[in-house]
Coordinates of C-alpha atoms in Angstrom, one line a residue:
Chain O
M157 CA -234.2 140.6 9.0
K158 CA -235.2 137.4 7.3
R159 CA -232.0 137.0 5.4
K160 CA -230.0 137.1 8.5
V161 CA -232.1 134.2 10.0
I162 CA -231.8 132.1 7.0
E163 CA -228.0 132.7 6.7
E164 CA -227.6 131.5 10.4
K165 CA -229.8 128.4 9.8
F166 CA -227.7 127.6 6.7
F167 CA -224.4 127.8 8.5
L168 CA -225.8 126.0 11.5
V169 CA -226.9 123.1 9.3
L170 CA -223.4 123.3 7.5
M171 CA -221.7 123.0 11.0
I172 CA -223.9 120.1 12.2
I173 CA -223.1 118.3 8.8
S174 CA -219.4 118.8 9.3
A175 CA -219.4 117.5 12.9
T176 CA -221.5 114.5 11.9
L177 CA -219.2 113.9 9.0
I178 CA -216.2 113.8 11.1
V179 CA -217.8 111.4 13.7
S180 CA -219.3 109.2 11.0
I181 CA -215.9 108.9 9.2
I182 CA -214.2 107.8 12.4
V183 CA -216.9 105.3 13.1
L184 CA -216.6 104.1 9.4
I185 CA -212.9 103.7 9.8
L186 CA -213.1 101.7 13.0
T187 CA -215.9 99.5 11.8
S188 CA -214.3 98.7 8.5
I189 CA -211.0 97.8 9.8
I190 CA -212.5 95.8 12.7
I191 CA -214.8 93.8 10.5
K192 CA -211.9 93.2 8.0
G193 CA -209.7 92.2 10.9
F194 CA -212.1 89.8 12.4
S195 CA -213.0 88.1 9.0
S196 CA -209.3 87.2 8.6
F197 CA -208.4 86.5 12.2
N198 CA -207.6 83.2 13.6
L199 CA -206.0 82.0 16.8
A200 CA -202.8 80.7 15.2
M201 CA -202.0 84.2 14.1
V202 CA -201.5 85.4 17.7
S203 CA -199.8 82.2 19.0
Q204 CA -197.2 81.5 16.3
T205 CA -194.3 83.2 14.5
P206 CA -194.3 83.2 10.8
K207 CA -193.5 80.0 9.0
G208 CA -191.6 80.2 5.8
G209 CA -191.0 83.8 5.8
Y210 CA -193.2 86.8 6.7
Y211 CA -193.7 87.8 3.1
L212 CA -194.4 84.5 1.3
G213 CA -195.1 81.9 3.9
K214 CA -198.7 81.0 4.3
E215 CA -198.4 79.4 7.6
G216 CA -197.9 80.9 11.0
G217 CA -198.8 84.2 12.7
I218 CA -197.5 87.5 14.0
L219 CA -196.5 86.6 17.5
N220 CA -193.0 87.9 16.8
A221 CA -194.4 91.3 15.9
I222 CA -196.7 91.5 18.8
I223 CA -193.9 90.7 21.3
G224 CA -191.4 92.9 19.4
S225 CA -193.8 95.8 19.4
F226 CA -194.3 95.5 23.2
Y227 CA -190.6 95.2 23.8
I228 CA -189.8 98.4 21.8
A229 CA -192.8 100.4 22.9
G230 CA -192.3 99.3 26.5
G231 CA -188.5 99.9 26.5
A232 CA -188.9 103.3 24.8
T233 CA -191.6 104.4 27.2
A234 CA -189.5 103.4 30.2
L235 CA -186.4 105.2 29.0
A236 CA -188.3 108.3 27.8
T237 CA -190.2 108.5 31.2
A238 CA -186.9 108.1 33.1
L239 CA -185.5 111.0 31.1
G240 CA -188.6 113.1 30.9
I241 CA -189.6 113.3 34.5
P242 CA -186.3 115.0 35.6
V243 CA -186.7 117.6 32.8
V244 CA -190.3 118.3 33.9
M245 CA -189.1 118.6 37.4
L246 CA -186.4 121.1 36.3
M247 CA -188.9 123.2 34.4
N248 CA -191.7 123.2 37.1
V249 CA -189.8 122.8 40.5
Y250 CA -186.3 124.2 40.2
L251 CA -186.8 126.9 37.7
K252 CA -189.2 129.8 38.3
A253 CA -192.4 129.8 36.3
D254 CA -191.3 132.8 34.2
S255 CA -187.8 131.7 33.6
K256 CA -186.3 132.1 30.2
V257 CA -184.7 128.6 30.3
S258 CA -188.0 126.9 30.8
A259 CA -189.5 128.9 27.9
V260 CA -186.7 127.9 25.5
L261 CA -186.9 124.3 26.7
R262 CA -190.7 124.2 26.1
L263 CA -190.2 125.7 22.7
C264 CA -187.5 123.1 21.9
F265 CA -189.7 120.2 23.0
D266 CA -192.8 121.7 21.1
V267 CA -190.7 121.7 18.0
L268 CA -189.3 118.3 18.6
W269 CA -192.8 117.0 19.0
G270 CA -193.6 118.2 15.4
V271 CA -190.5 116.6 13.9
P272 CA -191.9 113.9 11.6
S273 CA -191.0 110.3 12.7
I274 CA -189.2 109.5 9.4
V275 CA -186.7 112.2 10.2
Y276 CA -186.0 110.6 13.6
G277 CA -185.6 107.3 11.7
A278 CA -183.3 108.7 9.2
F279 CA -181.3 110.5 12.0
G280 CA -181.2 107.3 14.0
F281 CA -179.9 105.4 11.0
T282 CA -177.1 107.9 10.6
L283 CA -176.2 107.5 14.3
M284 CA -176.2 103.7 13.9
I285 CA -173.8 103.9 11.0
F286 CA -171.7 106.3 12.9
F287 CA -171.5 104.0 15.9
G288 CA -171.3 100.8 13.8
L289 CA -174.5 99.4 15.2
K290 CA -176.8 97.0 13.2
A291 CA -180.5 97.4 13.1
S292 CA -181.5 96.0 16.4
L293 CA -184.0 96.0 19.3
I294 CA -181.9 98.5 21.3
A295 CA -181.4 100.9 18.3
G296 CA -185.3 100.8 17.8
I297 CA -185.8 101.5 21.6
I298 CA -183.4 104.4 21.6
V299 CA -184.9 106.1 18.5
V300 CA -188.5 105.6 19.5
S301 CA -187.7 106.9 23.0
I302 CA -186.3 110.0 21.3
L303 CA -189.5 110.2 19.4
I304 CA -191.8 110.2 22.4
L305 CA -189.6 112.1 24.9
P306 CA -191.0 115.5 23.8
I307 CA -194.5 114.0 24.1
I308 CA -193.9 112.8 27.7
I309 CA -192.2 116.0 28.7
R310 CA -194.7 118.4 27.3
A311 CA -197.8 116.4 28.4
I312 CA -196.6 116.1 32.1
D313 CA -195.4 119.7 31.9
E314 CA -198.9 120.8 31.0
I315 CA -200.4 118.9 34.0
S316 CA -197.7 120.2 36.3
Q317 CA -198.7 123.7 35.6
T318 CA -202.2 123.1 37.2
I319 CA -200.7 122.3 40.6
P320 CA -201.6 125.1 42.9
E321 CA -198.5 127.1 43.8
G322 CA -199.5 127.3 47.5
L323 CA -199.0 123.5 47.9
F324 CA -195.4 123.9 46.7
H325 CA -194.7 126.8 48.9
A326 CA -196.3 125.1 51.9
S327 CA -194.0 122.1 51.4
L328 CA -190.9 124.3 51.1
S329 CA -191.8 126.3 54.2
L330 CA -192.0 123.0 56.3
G331 CA -188.3 122.5 55.4
A332 CA -188.5 120.1 52.4
T333 CA -186.0 120.6 49.7
K334 CA -187.2 121.3 46.2
L335 CA -186.4 117.7 45.1
E336 CA -188.4 116.3 48.0
T337 CA -191.3 118.5 47.2
G338 CA -191.1 117.6 43.5
F339 CA -191.3 113.9 44.1
K340 CA -193.4 113.7 47.3
V341 CA -195.9 116.5 46.8
N342 CA -196.1 117.5 43.1
A343 CA -195.7 114.1 41.6
K344 CA -198.4 112.7 43.9
Q345 CA -200.7 115.4 43.1
I346 CA -200.5 114.6 39.3
L347 CA -199.9 111.0 39.4
P348 CA -202.9 110.0 37.2
G349 CA -201.9 112.7 34.9
I350 CA -198.4 111.3 34.6
L351 CA -199.8 107.9 33.9
T352 CA -202.1 109.3 31.3
A353 CA -199.1 111.0 29.6
V354 CA -197.1 107.8 29.8
L355 CA -199.9 105.7 28.3
M356 CA -200.3 108.3 25.4
A357 CA -196.6 108.1 24.7
F358 CA -196.8 104.2 24.8
G359 CA -199.7 104.4 22.3
R360 CA -197.6 106.6 20.0
A361 CA -194.6 104.3 20.4
I362 CA -196.5 101.2 19.5
G363 CA -198.1 102.7 16.5
D364 CA -195.2 104.4 14.9
A365 CA -193.7 102.7 11.9
A366 CA -191.5 105.2 10.1
S367 CA -189.0 105.4 13.0
V368 CA -188.4 101.7 13.4
L369 CA -188.4 101.1 9.7
F370 CA -184.6 101.9 9.6
T371 CA -183.6 101.1 13.1
A372 CA -185.3 97.9 14.4
G373 CA -184.9 95.8 11.3
Y374 CA -187.3 92.9 10.8
S375 CA -187.2 89.3 11.8
D376 CA -189.4 86.3 11.8
S377 CA -188.3 85.1 15.2
I378 CA -188.9 86.7 18.7
P379 CA -186.0 88.7 19.7
T380 CA -184.0 87.1 22.6
S381 CA -181.4 89.8 23.1
L382 CA -181.1 93.6 22.7
T383 CA -178.9 93.2 19.7
D384 CA -181.3 91.0 17.8
S385 CA -183.5 92.7 15.1
A386 CA -187.1 92.9 16.0
A387 CA -190.4 92.9 14.1
T388 CA -193.1 95.4 15.0
L389 CA -196.8 95.4 14.4
P390 CA -197.0 98.5 12.2
L391 CA -194.1 97.2 9.9
T392 CA -195.8 93.8 9.8
I393 CA -199.0 95.5 8.5
F394 CA -197.0 97.5 6.1
F395 CA -194.9 94.7 4.6
Q396 CA -197.5 92.0 4.6
L397 CA -200.3 94.0 3.1
S398 CA -198.3 94.4 -0.1
S399 CA -197.7 90.7 -0.4
P400 CA -199.5 88.9 -3.3
I401 CA -200.6 86.0 -1.2
K402 CA -204.0 86.1 0.4
E403 CA -203.1 84.4 3.8
V404 CA -200.2 86.8 4.2
Q405 CA -202.5 89.8 3.6
D406 CA -205.0 88.3 6.0
R407 CA -202.2 88.4 8.7
A408 CA -201.7 92.1 8.0
F409 CA -205.5 92.7 8.6
A410 CA -205.3 90.6 11.9
A411 CA -202.4 92.8 12.8
V412 CA -204.4 95.9 12.1
L413 CA -207.2 94.5 14.4
I414 CA -204.7 93.7 17.2
L415 CA -203.0 97.2 16.9
T416 CA -206.5 99.0 16.9
I417 CA -207.5 97.1 20.0
I418 CA -204.3 98.0 21.7
V419 CA -204.8 101.7 20.8
L420 CA -208.5 101.7 21.8
C421 CA -207.6 100.2 25.2
I422 CA -205.0 102.9 25.7
S423 CA -207.5 105.5 24.8
L424 CA -210.1 104.1 27.1
L425 CA -207.7 103.6 30.0
S426 CA -206.2 107.2 29.8
R427 CA -209.9 108.6 29.8
L428 CA -210.6 106.7 32.9
L429 CA -207.4 108.0 34.4
T430 CA -208.2 111.5 33.4
N431 CA -211.7 111.3 35.0
R432 CA -210.1 110.1 38.3
H433 CA -207.5 112.8 38.0
N434 CA -210.3 115.5 38.0
K435 CA -212.1 113.8 40.8
Y436 CA -209.3 113.7 43.4
K437 CA -207.5 116.8 42.6
I438 CA -207.1 119.2 45.6
Chain U
M43 CA -183.1 108.9 48.4
F44 CA -184.5 111.1 51.2
K45 CA -185.2 109.0 54.3
L46 CA -186.2 110.5 57.7
G47 CA -183.1 111.0 59.8
T48 CA -180.6 111.9 57.1
S49 CA -178.9 115.0 57.9
L50 CA -179.8 118.3 56.4
R51 CA -176.5 118.7 54.8
S52 CA -176.9 115.5 52.8
R53 CA -180.5 116.3 51.9
V54 CA -179.4 119.6 50.5
R55 CA -176.5 118.0 48.7
T56 CA -178.9 115.5 47.0
N57 CA -181.2 118.4 46.1
N58 CA -178.3 120.3 44.5
L59 CA -176.9 117.3 42.8
A60 CA -180.3 116.4 41.3
Y61 CA -180.6 120.1 40.1
Y62 CA -177.3 119.7 38.1
L63 CA -178.3 116.4 36.8
F64 CA -181.8 117.4 35.7
Y65 CA -180.2 120.5 34.0
L66 CA -177.9 118.3 32.2
I67 CA -180.7 115.9 31.0
G68 CA -182.8 118.9 30.0
A69 CA -180.0 120.6 28.0
I70 CA -179.1 117.4 26.2
S71 CA -182.6 116.5 25.3
A72 CA -183.5 120.0 24.2
S73 CA -180.3 120.3 22.1
L74 CA -181.6 117.3 20.0
V75 CA -183.1 119.8 17.7
L76 CA -179.6 121.1 16.9
V77 CA -178.0 117.7 17.0
I78 CA -180.4 116.3 14.4
G79 CA -180.0 119.2 12.2
I80 CA -176.3 119.1 12.3
G81 CA -176.2 115.4 11.9
L82 CA -178.4 115.4 8.8
L83 CA -176.3 118.5 7.4
I84 CA -173.1 116.6 7.8
K85 CA -174.5 113.5 6.1
S86 CA -176.0 115.5 3.2
Y87 CA -172.9 117.6 2.7
P88 CA -171.5 115.3 0.0
I89 CA -174.4 115.8 -2.2
I90 CA -174.6 119.5 -1.7
E91 CA -170.8 119.7 -2.5
S92 CA -171.0 117.7 -5.8
H93 CA -174.4 118.7 -7.1
G94 CA -175.0 122.1 -5.5
F95 CA -177.9 123.0 -3.2
F96 CA -180.4 124.6 -5.6
N97 CA -179.5 122.2 -8.3
S98 CA -180.4 119.1 -6.3
I99 CA -183.6 120.8 -5.0
F100 CA -184.9 122.3 -8.3
S101 CA -184.0 119.5 -10.7
I102 CA -186.6 117.1 -11.9
D103 CA -184.3 114.3 -12.9
W104 CA -184.2 111.5 -10.4
Y105 CA -181.9 108.7 -11.6
P106 CA -179.8 107.5 -8.8
L107 CA -177.9 105.1 -11.0
K108 CA -176.7 108.0 -13.2
S109 CA -176.0 110.0 -10.1
K110 CA -178.8 112.4 -10.8
F111 CA -180.7 113.4 -7.6
G112 CA -183.3 116.1 -8.3
L113 CA -185.9 116.4 -5.5
L114 CA -188.4 118.5 -7.4
P115 CA -190.9 115.7 -8.3
F116 CA -191.0 114.8 -4.5
L117 CA -191.3 118.3 -3.3
V118 CA -194.0 119.0 -5.7
S119 CA -196.0 115.8 -4.8
S120 CA -195.5 116.7 -1.0
C121 CA -196.9 120.2 -1.5
Y122 CA -199.7 118.9 -3.8
V123 CA -200.8 116.3 -1.3
S124 CA -200.4 118.5 1.9
L125 CA -202.2 121.5 0.4
L126 CA -205.1 119.5 -1.0
A127 CA -205.4 117.6 2.4
L128 CA -205.6 121.1 4.1
I129 CA -208.2 122.3 1.6
I130 CA -210.4 119.3 2.4
S131 CA -209.8 119.4 6.2
V132 CA -209.7 123.1 7.2
P133 CA -213.3 124.1 6.3
V134 CA -214.8 121.0 8.0
C135 CA -212.6 121.5 11.1
L136 CA -213.4 125.2 11.3
L137 CA -217.1 124.7 11.1
T138 CA -217.0 121.9 13.6
A139 CA -215.0 123.8 16.0
I140 CA -217.3 126.9 15.8
Y141 CA -220.2 124.4 16.3
L142 CA -218.6 122.8 19.4
I143 CA -217.7 126.1 21.0
E144 CA -220.5 128.3 20.1
Y145 CA -223.5 126.1 19.8
A146 CA -223.0 122.6 21.1
S147 CA -224.4 121.4 24.5
K148 CA -222.1 119.8 27.2
K149 CA -223.6 116.5 26.2
V150 CA -222.4 116.8 22.6
L151 CA -219.0 117.9 23.8
N152 CA -218.6 114.8 26.1
L153 CA -219.5 112.6 23.2
F154 CA -217.3 114.3 20.7
F155 CA -214.0 114.6 22.4
P156 CA -213.4 110.9 23.2
I157 CA -214.2 110.1 19.5
I158 CA -211.6 112.7 18.3
D159 CA -209.2 111.2 20.9
I160 CA -209.5 107.8 19.3
L161 CA -208.7 109.2 15.9
A162 CA -205.7 111.2 17.3
G163 CA -204.3 108.0 18.8
L164 CA -204.9 105.9 15.6
P165 CA -201.5 104.9 14.2
S166 CA -200.9 106.2 10.7
V167 CA -200.4 102.7 9.3
I168 CA -203.9 101.8 10.2
L169 CA -205.2 104.8 8.3
G170 CA -203.1 103.8 5.5
V171 CA -204.7 100.3 5.4
W172 CA -208.1 101.9 5.6
G173 CA -207.2 104.0 2.6
V174 CA -206.1 100.9 0.7
I175 CA -209.3 99.0 1.3
I176 CA -211.8 101.8 1.1
I177 CA -210.5 105.1 -0.5
V178 CA -208.4 103.6 -3.3
P179 CA -211.2 101.3 -4.7
F180 CA -213.7 104.1 -4.3
I181 CA -211.5 106.4 -6.4
R182 CA -210.7 103.8 -9.0
D183 CA -214.3 102.5 -9.4
Y184 CA -216.5 105.5 -8.8
L185 CA -214.7 108.9 -8.6
A186 CA -212.3 108.7 -11.5
P187 CA -214.8 107.1 -14.0
F188 CA -217.3 109.9 -12.9
F189 CA -214.8 112.5 -14.0
G190 CA -213.9 110.4 -17.2
V191 CA -210.4 109.6 -16.2
H192 CA -208.7 106.3 -15.8
S193 CA -206.9 105.8 -12.6
T194 CA -205.6 103.0 -10.5
G195 CA -206.9 104.7 -7.4
Y196 CA -203.4 105.1 -6.0
S197 CA -203.2 108.8 -6.5
I198 CA -202.6 112.3 -5.0
L199 CA -206.3 112.4 -4.2
A200 CA -206.3 109.3 -2.2
G201 CA -203.2 110.4 -0.3
S202 CA -204.8 113.9 0.5
I203 CA -208.1 112.3 1.6
V204 CA -206.3 110.0 4.1
L205 CA -204.1 112.8 5.2
S206 CA -207.0 115.2 5.6
I207 CA -208.6 112.8 8.0
M208 CA -205.3 112.4 10.0
L209 CA -205.1 116.1 10.4
V210 CA -208.6 116.5 11.8
P211 CA -207.8 116.0 15.5
N212 CA -204.7 118.4 15.3
I213 CA -206.4 121.2 13.5
I214 CA -209.7 120.9 15.5
L215 CA -207.9 121.1 18.8
V216 CA -205.9 124.2 17.8
F217 CA -209.1 125.9 16.4
I218 CA -210.9 125.2 19.7
E219 CA -208.1 126.5 21.8
I220 CA -208.1 129.7 19.7
L221 CA -211.9 130.2 19.9
K222 CA -211.9 129.5 23.7
T223 CA -209.5 132.4 24.3
I224 CA -211.8 134.9 22.7
P225 CA -213.3 136.7 25.7
Q226 CA -216.8 136.0 26.4
E227 CA -217.5 139.8 27.0
L228 CA -216.9 140.5 23.3
R229 CA -219.6 138.1 22.4
E230 CA -222.0 139.6 24.9
A231 CA -221.2 143.0 23.8
S232 CA -222.1 142.1 20.2
L233 CA -225.2 140.2 21.2
S234 CA -226.4 143.0 23.4
L235 CA -226.2 145.3 20.4
G236 CA -228.7 143.2 18.6
A237 CA -226.5 141.0 16.4
T238 CA -227.6 137.4 15.9
R239 CA -225.4 134.6 17.1
W240 CA -224.1 133.9 13.6
E241 CA -223.4 137.7 13.1
T242 CA -221.5 137.7 16.3
I243 CA -219.5 134.7 15.1
K244 CA -218.8 136.2 11.7
F245 CA -217.9 139.7 12.7
V246 CA -216.5 139.3 16.1
V247 CA -215.2 135.9 17.0
L248 CA -213.8 134.9 13.7
R249 CA -212.3 138.3 12.8
K250 CA -210.6 138.2 16.2
S251 CA -209.3 134.6 15.7
I252 CA -208.2 134.8 12.2
P253 CA -204.3 135.1 13.0
G254 CA -204.7 132.1 15.3
I255 CA -206.6 130.2 12.6
I256 CA -203.8 130.9 10.1
A257 CA -201.2 129.7 12.7
G258 CA -203.3 126.5 13.2
I259 CA -203.3 125.9 9.5
I260 CA -199.6 126.3 9.2
L261 CA -199.1 123.9 12.1
G262 CA -201.4 121.4 10.2
L263 CA -199.2 122.0 7.1
S264 CA -196.1 121.0 8.9
R265 CA -197.8 117.9 10.2
A266 CA -199.0 117.1 6.8
F267 CA -195.6 117.5 5.2
G268 CA -194.0 115.0 7.4
E269 CA -196.6 112.3 7.5
T270 CA -195.1 109.1 6.0
L271 CA -196.7 105.8 6.1
A272 CA -200.4 106.5 5.6
V273 CA -199.7 108.6 2.6
L274 CA -196.9 106.3 1.2
M275 CA -199.4 103.4 1.2
V276 CA -202.1 105.1 -1.0
V277 CA -200.3 107.7 -3.1
G278 CA -198.8 105.3 -5.8
N279 CA -195.2 106.3 -5.5
V280 CA -194.3 107.1 -9.2
V281 CA -191.5 109.6 -9.8
Q282 CA -193.2 112.3 -11.8
I283 CA -194.7 115.7 -11.5
P284 CA -198.3 114.9 -11.1
K285 CA -200.6 116.7 -13.5
S286 CA -204.0 115.9 -12.0
V287 CA -205.3 114.8 -8.6
F288 CA -205.9 111.3 -10.1
D289 CA -202.2 110.8 -11.0
P290 CA -200.0 109.1 -8.6
G291 CA -197.2 111.1 -6.8
Y292 CA -194.2 110.5 -4.6
P293 CA -193.9 112.6 -1.5
L294 CA -190.6 113.3 0.1
P295 CA -191.1 111.2 3.3
A296 CA -192.1 108.2 1.1
L297 CA -188.9 108.6 -0.9
I298 CA -186.9 108.2 2.4
A299 CA -189.0 105.4 3.6
N300 CA -188.9 103.4 0.4
N301 CA -185.3 103.5 -0.4
Y302 CA -183.4 103.0 2.8
G303 CA -182.6 99.5 1.9
E304 CA -180.7 100.1 -1.2
M305 CA -179.2 103.4 -0.4
L306 CA -175.8 102.2 0.8
S307 CA -175.1 100.3 -2.5
I308 CA -175.1 103.3 -4.9
P309 CA -172.6 106.1 -4.3
L310 CA -174.1 109.5 -3.0
Y311 CA -177.5 107.8 -2.7
D312 CA -177.4 107.9 1.1
S313 CA -176.3 111.4 1.0
A314 CA -179.2 112.4 -1.3
L315 CA -181.7 110.7 1.0
M316 CA -180.2 112.4 4.0
F317 CA -180.5 115.6 2.2
S318 CA -184.2 115.0 1.6
A319 CA -184.6 114.3 5.4
L320 CA -182.8 117.6 6.0
V321 CA -185.0 119.5 3.6
L322 CA -188.1 117.8 5.4
F323 CA -186.7 118.7 8.8
A324 CA -186.0 122.3 7.8
V325 CA -189.5 122.9 6.3
V326 CA -191.2 121.4 9.3
L327 CA -189.0 123.1 11.9
F328 CA -189.6 126.4 10.1
F329 CA -193.4 126.0 9.9
N330 CA -193.6 124.7 13.5
L331 CA -191.4 127.5 14.9
V332 CA -193.3 130.2 13.2
S333 CA -196.8 129.0 14.1
K334 CA -195.8 128.1 17.8
L335 CA -194.1 131.4 18.5
F336 CA -197.1 133.2 16.9
L337 CA -199.7 131.2 18.8
N338 CA -198.0 131.6 22.1
R339 CA -197.9 135.4 21.6
L340 CA -201.4 135.4 20.4
I341 CA -202.8 133.4 23.3
K342 CA -201.1 135.6 25.8
Y343 CA -202.3 138.7 24.0
L344 CA -205.9 137.5 23.8
K345 CA -205.9 136.4 27.5
Y346 CA -204.8 139.6 29.1

């Protein structure tokens, strides 16, 4: 009898240690990068583009990367949402719940979700060579939108499945077409959920480096057209951290801080939306 | 699109049109799996043709200038880093998942999930930076000297520590999903027979969820295999077969990321890199497909 109790106590302690370890590592990561970021942060960094080259120039900031990142992540999120919502409609409104096509589509998107972003980058690069495109804002947007398309589809799809079936049938019985039901009933019901999914995809888009490494290029100036190459925050961090000059490295840490704050805001915002979602659901 | 007063016929027509359009978009985006595979295959065909499939995978010579493209050092590094990361990550995640599902109060859960969410959303480059400023110096100054080895800190171990942290949200969420599908009645039956909570977990819950746990681990492995930047930043990137965890390594994704700039200037180089992308894609696809199909089945089976 006694051994049993000791064993249970032992494993319980082990479990609590594991859970605490995970939480404390996350806290350690956040505090150490935020402290490091703040100590190297100054206002010029977010208000200027790099002067004298991003790798060696001591002056200037990372405004080009901040704006480039928002362009790419914003454009890609818009594109992926525009393509993703129809697919979700197809799977949840037009096709029956147990349809084979839906099952195959879901599996495809699940698999695409798991494909590493470097593979998307390499694939995008092949496409660019094939079409004779240069590394540019538009190429970056397209590749990143391919990267986040499965995320958007599967995330909205998951929430769509929580819509009560009666609601759908009620709308159809009143004479609405499936399309009308999809947009006016279903989409309204899960709107906060859709926004959460879009935010999550935006977060993934703005943080991903491997896919834009090949496709968006890198430039010291703010892109003014879709065919300009564009800098992004993750690549700024990656390139500038390896620089031998301290001022440049500081810019990388400042970029880390900014990216972390953006990601934290997204996480907070989507949590607020999820809570709302749960409150107002029929 | 569908204003009041439009005729029924036009509403139905819009509805049907949208159906075909949506079907088209769905088919195109789902076929990306095939398109990516075929595209990479076409691009890597020159290297397969001139060097042979197995020769290029199982050769350890990587000298692009001499037209030698052996991927073995990269594959070994990738496996080394991924497996070590899983060995670090899985026990901790499993214990935590059991704690959260079987013991923890609602309060703990409400505190824990937002924190895990933050980690899940953290871009890999940030974890890479963290690895460079914390893990690498730690290994260089404390861990390696403790074991009596000299290391720059940029090593397989640093890569796998950073990777193991990245994997935590993925693995924990799969484990939790599995543990949740175990019917409550099973636990109650075991408890009512006089088993303690831990005995119930050990003999009933875990035994029942072992297949799911394995599928979760495979899913984690596929994620680990493809992770690029975080690992690339701390793993050292030296082309060799690493002999100990304190040696630097050079995983497959890092190879692709590091060399894209120069790949067009050396013949067959781009083909070799695309071939490594293809290998990566195939490995990840295989692991993913196996574990996803398996998990879907299992969850259905446990639920009904």
